Amino acid sequence: MKPIFFVSFLLYFLVSLSRATPDHHEDTGNGGSSIVFTSLGRLDYQFDIFSLPISKLPASKPRETKITDGQSVNFNGHFPSSSSSSSSQTLIQIAGPPEPQPLRLVYVTERNGFSNIYYDEVYYYDDHDLEVSDRVQFPLLELGEKEQRISMKDRPSLVGDYLVYVSTHEDSGEPRTSSAAVYSTELKSGVTRRLTPYGVADYSPSVSPSGNWTAVASYGGKGWHGEIEELSTDIYVFLTRDGTRRVKVVQHGGWPCWVDESTLYFHRRGEDMWWSIYRAILPETGSLSTRSVMIERVTPPGLHVFTPATSPGNKNFIAVATRRPTSQFRHIELFDLRRNEFKELTHLVSPKTHHFNPFISPDSSRVGYHKCRGKEDGIESSTILFLQNLPSPIQDVSLFAFDGRFPSFSPAGDRIAYAKFPGLFVVDLDGQNLRKVYDGNAFCTAWDPIRKGVIYTSAGPNFGSVDTEVDIVSINVDDVDHPTINKLTTNDQNNAFPSPSPDGKWIVFRSGRTGYKNLYIMDAEKGERSVLHRLTDGPWSDTMPNWSPDGEWIVFASDRHDPGNGSFELYLIHPNGTGFRKLVQSGSRGITAHPWFSPDGKRIVFTSDYGAISAEPISNPLQYQPYGEIFTINLDGSDIRRMTHNFYEDGTPVWVGKHIKAVDVVWPEDMPACDFEDLDWLNKMPSQGFEAKAMMIKMIKCGGSL
Ligand SMILES: *[C@@H]1O[C@H](CO)[C@@H](O)[C@H](O)[C@H]1NC(C)=O
Ligand SMILES: *[C@@H]1O[C@H](CO)[C@@H](O)[C@H](O)[C@H]1NC(C)=O
Ligand SMILES: *[C@@H]1O[C@H](CO)[C@@H](O)[C@H](O)[C@H]1NC(C)=O
C-alpha cells in the first residue's frame, strides 16, 4: 500500500499527464519525407540512475540500488530536498504504521523521444531485497506543445515547490551561441519563468538549501569560442524567485553546488591542468562580488576530480567523479573534507563501468549517479534502438537518429546503407536482413538513383591527409554471394564523398589530387578514365557535395572564406560551374557541413555548431563534436530551423523521400551494450612538475580568483 500523502501530491499532475501524452503515432500518410542522421554514442548509453548507501564502515561492499526503470536513457538525478517533502512527512504519520521509506528522485529522461524531467517514487520490498515493489512516476513538466518538446532539459533540482532546470527551447537567435538557459517552474501553478538573462547561456544550476539562491555556470556575453573540453564559464548566483540580484561570484568555474547559504563547491581545470574541486565562501554581509568571495582549492593534484555534489549542511564530505591515472574508468568517490581523503564507492561495485554526475540525499545517507545499465537477465530493455524517433518541427517530415554512420537510403526508401569503421553494411528499414557488403574501411554512402542495388562510397581511411589514398568505388550490393566492387578513381589520391546525379550518369566528388580538395565530376559507370571535369578550383577545401533531385544544383561545404582555419560554410553551384553562391553563413569560425537536399529540392538539411554547446562537456561521455546538431534551411538561405537539441554529436543527415512512420525501431537482435568511451582528453594526466607547482599554489592559498 502506498502512503496516503501521495494521492494529494499526485493531483497536481493528473492534468499535465493527460495533456502530455505523446503524439508521435500521428502519421498523416499523405506523402511527406524523413530526415535520418547519425547520433554518436546515444544509442549505446542506456543510462539508468543507481544509488549506493554511504556507510560509516570502511571497505564494506555496498549494495547498489537501481532507481529508474530501464526505459530509454535516464540521467542527472537529484534527490528532492526535505523542504519539498515536509508536508508529506506529516501525512505519513497519519497514514499508520511506518512503511519502508521510498526513494524519491527527480531526473532527466528521453522516453517517448523527447527530453523531459520526471519524478519517481520507488518502494522496495525491504532493505535486503532490492526488488522494486511499487513505483509512482510522472513527468514534472507539461510539454504538451510540440515546440516545447524540441529542446534539451538538464540538471533538474526540486526545492520547495520549485523545479529549477536547464532548457534549450528558446533559440538564442545568434549563430554559435548556446540556447541553454535556466528556468523555474512552480509545480502547483505550472507557471514557468526564465531566470537567465537573454543573450547569456547558463549551465548546471544548483539551488541553495533554503531555495532562495541559485548558482549557475554561465557563459556570458562572449559567444562561443569553439572549446569542447572545459567551457570558459564563470559562476553567478541570483534569486531563484525571479533571477534578480544576479552577481558573478567566481571567475572561472563550473558545476556549482551549495552546502549552506554562503558556501559553494565547484570544479575547474587549474593552472596545473588537473581538474579539481574548489570551495567558494561568500560573505555573509556586505556586497557580493568576485572580490569579496574567498576561494580555496579542495582536492589535490594527481587525479582529475570534477562534478562535485553536496548535501545541505554536511561539512564532512562531498561526492565527486574522478579519473585516476590508475583507472580507465570514471568513478564516484567521497572526499572527506576533514581528513582530505578519498573514499572509493562505485569502484567497489562495478570497477569497469563509467559512473557520472553524483548527487547526495538531503540526509547524507546515499549517493546517486548514472551509468549504463548493461545487460540484465531476462529484461527486454537491453534492446538497442535502430531508429530512434524524435519530435520534428516540420510538418510531414519525420525525424530519426540512426545507429550507424553515414546512412543513405535506396531510391525506394526500403534499405539503408551505412558505414561502421571498418565495413559497409546494408539493412532493411525494419532492422532485418543485415549484411556486410564491404570489409575495408569506407566512409560516406550514396545509392545510384537508377541502377538497382548500386551504392557509391569512399574506400580508405577517414580523416586522411590530402595524399592518403582514398578511392571512389561502386558496389553492387545485390550480388549476394560476392558484391562486385568497381573502382572509379585511378590516381591514388584522396578522393571522397561521391554523390550521383539524379539521372545516374555522373558522380560529383571531392579530390585532393592537386594538393587542395576541390570538386570534380566523373562518369558514374566507367569512372574518371572515361570522363572527368573539374568543377571548383582554388587553394582551399571544397567537400561533401550533394546533387539536387532536379539536377540543377550541387551543394557543398567549403572553407574558402578562411582556408585551413577549420571553419566550413555551405555553398551552391550549378553542375556547369555557374551560379556559385554562399548558402549558410555559419557565424565567425563556425562549422556547417554534410548538406543533403530535401526530396522536393527546396530545402537542405545539414549539421552545424550553430547552437554551440548545450551542457558542460565534462558531465558526459566522449562526444568528439558535442556541438553537432541538425538544421534545415531553404534554398534561398531563409528559415534556418534547428531540428535537434542534445549534448550528443549529431551528424551526416540524409533526407529521404519517404515518410517513415514516426515510431522507434529496435534492432531485432541483442547488440553489445555500454560500449562507449569516456572523454579522451581526460586520459591526459598532467606531468609531475605541474603537481609540484600546484602544491605550492595550494600552500600559498591565495584567496579570490587565481
Ligand atoms: C529566504 O528568503 C525568505 C524570503 O525572502 C526569507 O524570509 C528567509 O529568511 C530566507 N532564508 C535564508 C536562509 O536566507
Ligand atoms: C548552367 O546551368 C544552369 C542550371 O542548369 C543553367 O540555368 C545555365 O543556363 C547554364 N549555363 C550555361 C552557360 O550553360
Ligand atoms: C586563420 O588562422 C591563422 C593562423 O592559424 C590566423 O593568423 C588568422 O588570423 C586566422 N584567420 C581568421 C580569419 O581567423
PDB file of C-alpha atoms in Angstrom, residues 24-31 659-662:
ATOM      1  CA  HIS A  24       4.324  10.556 -32.106  1.00  0.00           C
ATOM      2  CA  HIS A  25       2.000   7.955 -33.567  1.00  0.00           C
ATOM      3  CA  GLU A  26       0.416  10.598 -35.750  1.00  0.00           C
ATOM      4  CA  ASP A  27       1.161   9.756 -39.327  1.00  0.00           C
ATOM      5  CA  THR A  28      -0.609  11.821 -41.920  1.00  0.00           C
ATOM      6  CA  GLY A  29       0.160   9.198 -44.557  1.00  0.00           C
ATOM      7  CA  ASN A  30      -0.193  11.694 -47.421  1.00  0.00           C
ATOM      8  CA  GLY A  31       3.335  11.798 -48.751  1.00  0.00           C
ATOM      9  CA  HIS A 659       7.583   9.233 -44.706  1.00  0.00           C
ATOM     10  CA  ILE A 660       8.972   6.699 -42.248  1.00  0.00           C
ATOM     11  CA  LYS A 661       6.349   6.057 -39.602  1.00  0.00           C
ATOM     12  CA  ALA A 662       7.258   8.152 -36.593  1.00  0.00           C
TER      13      ALA A 662
END
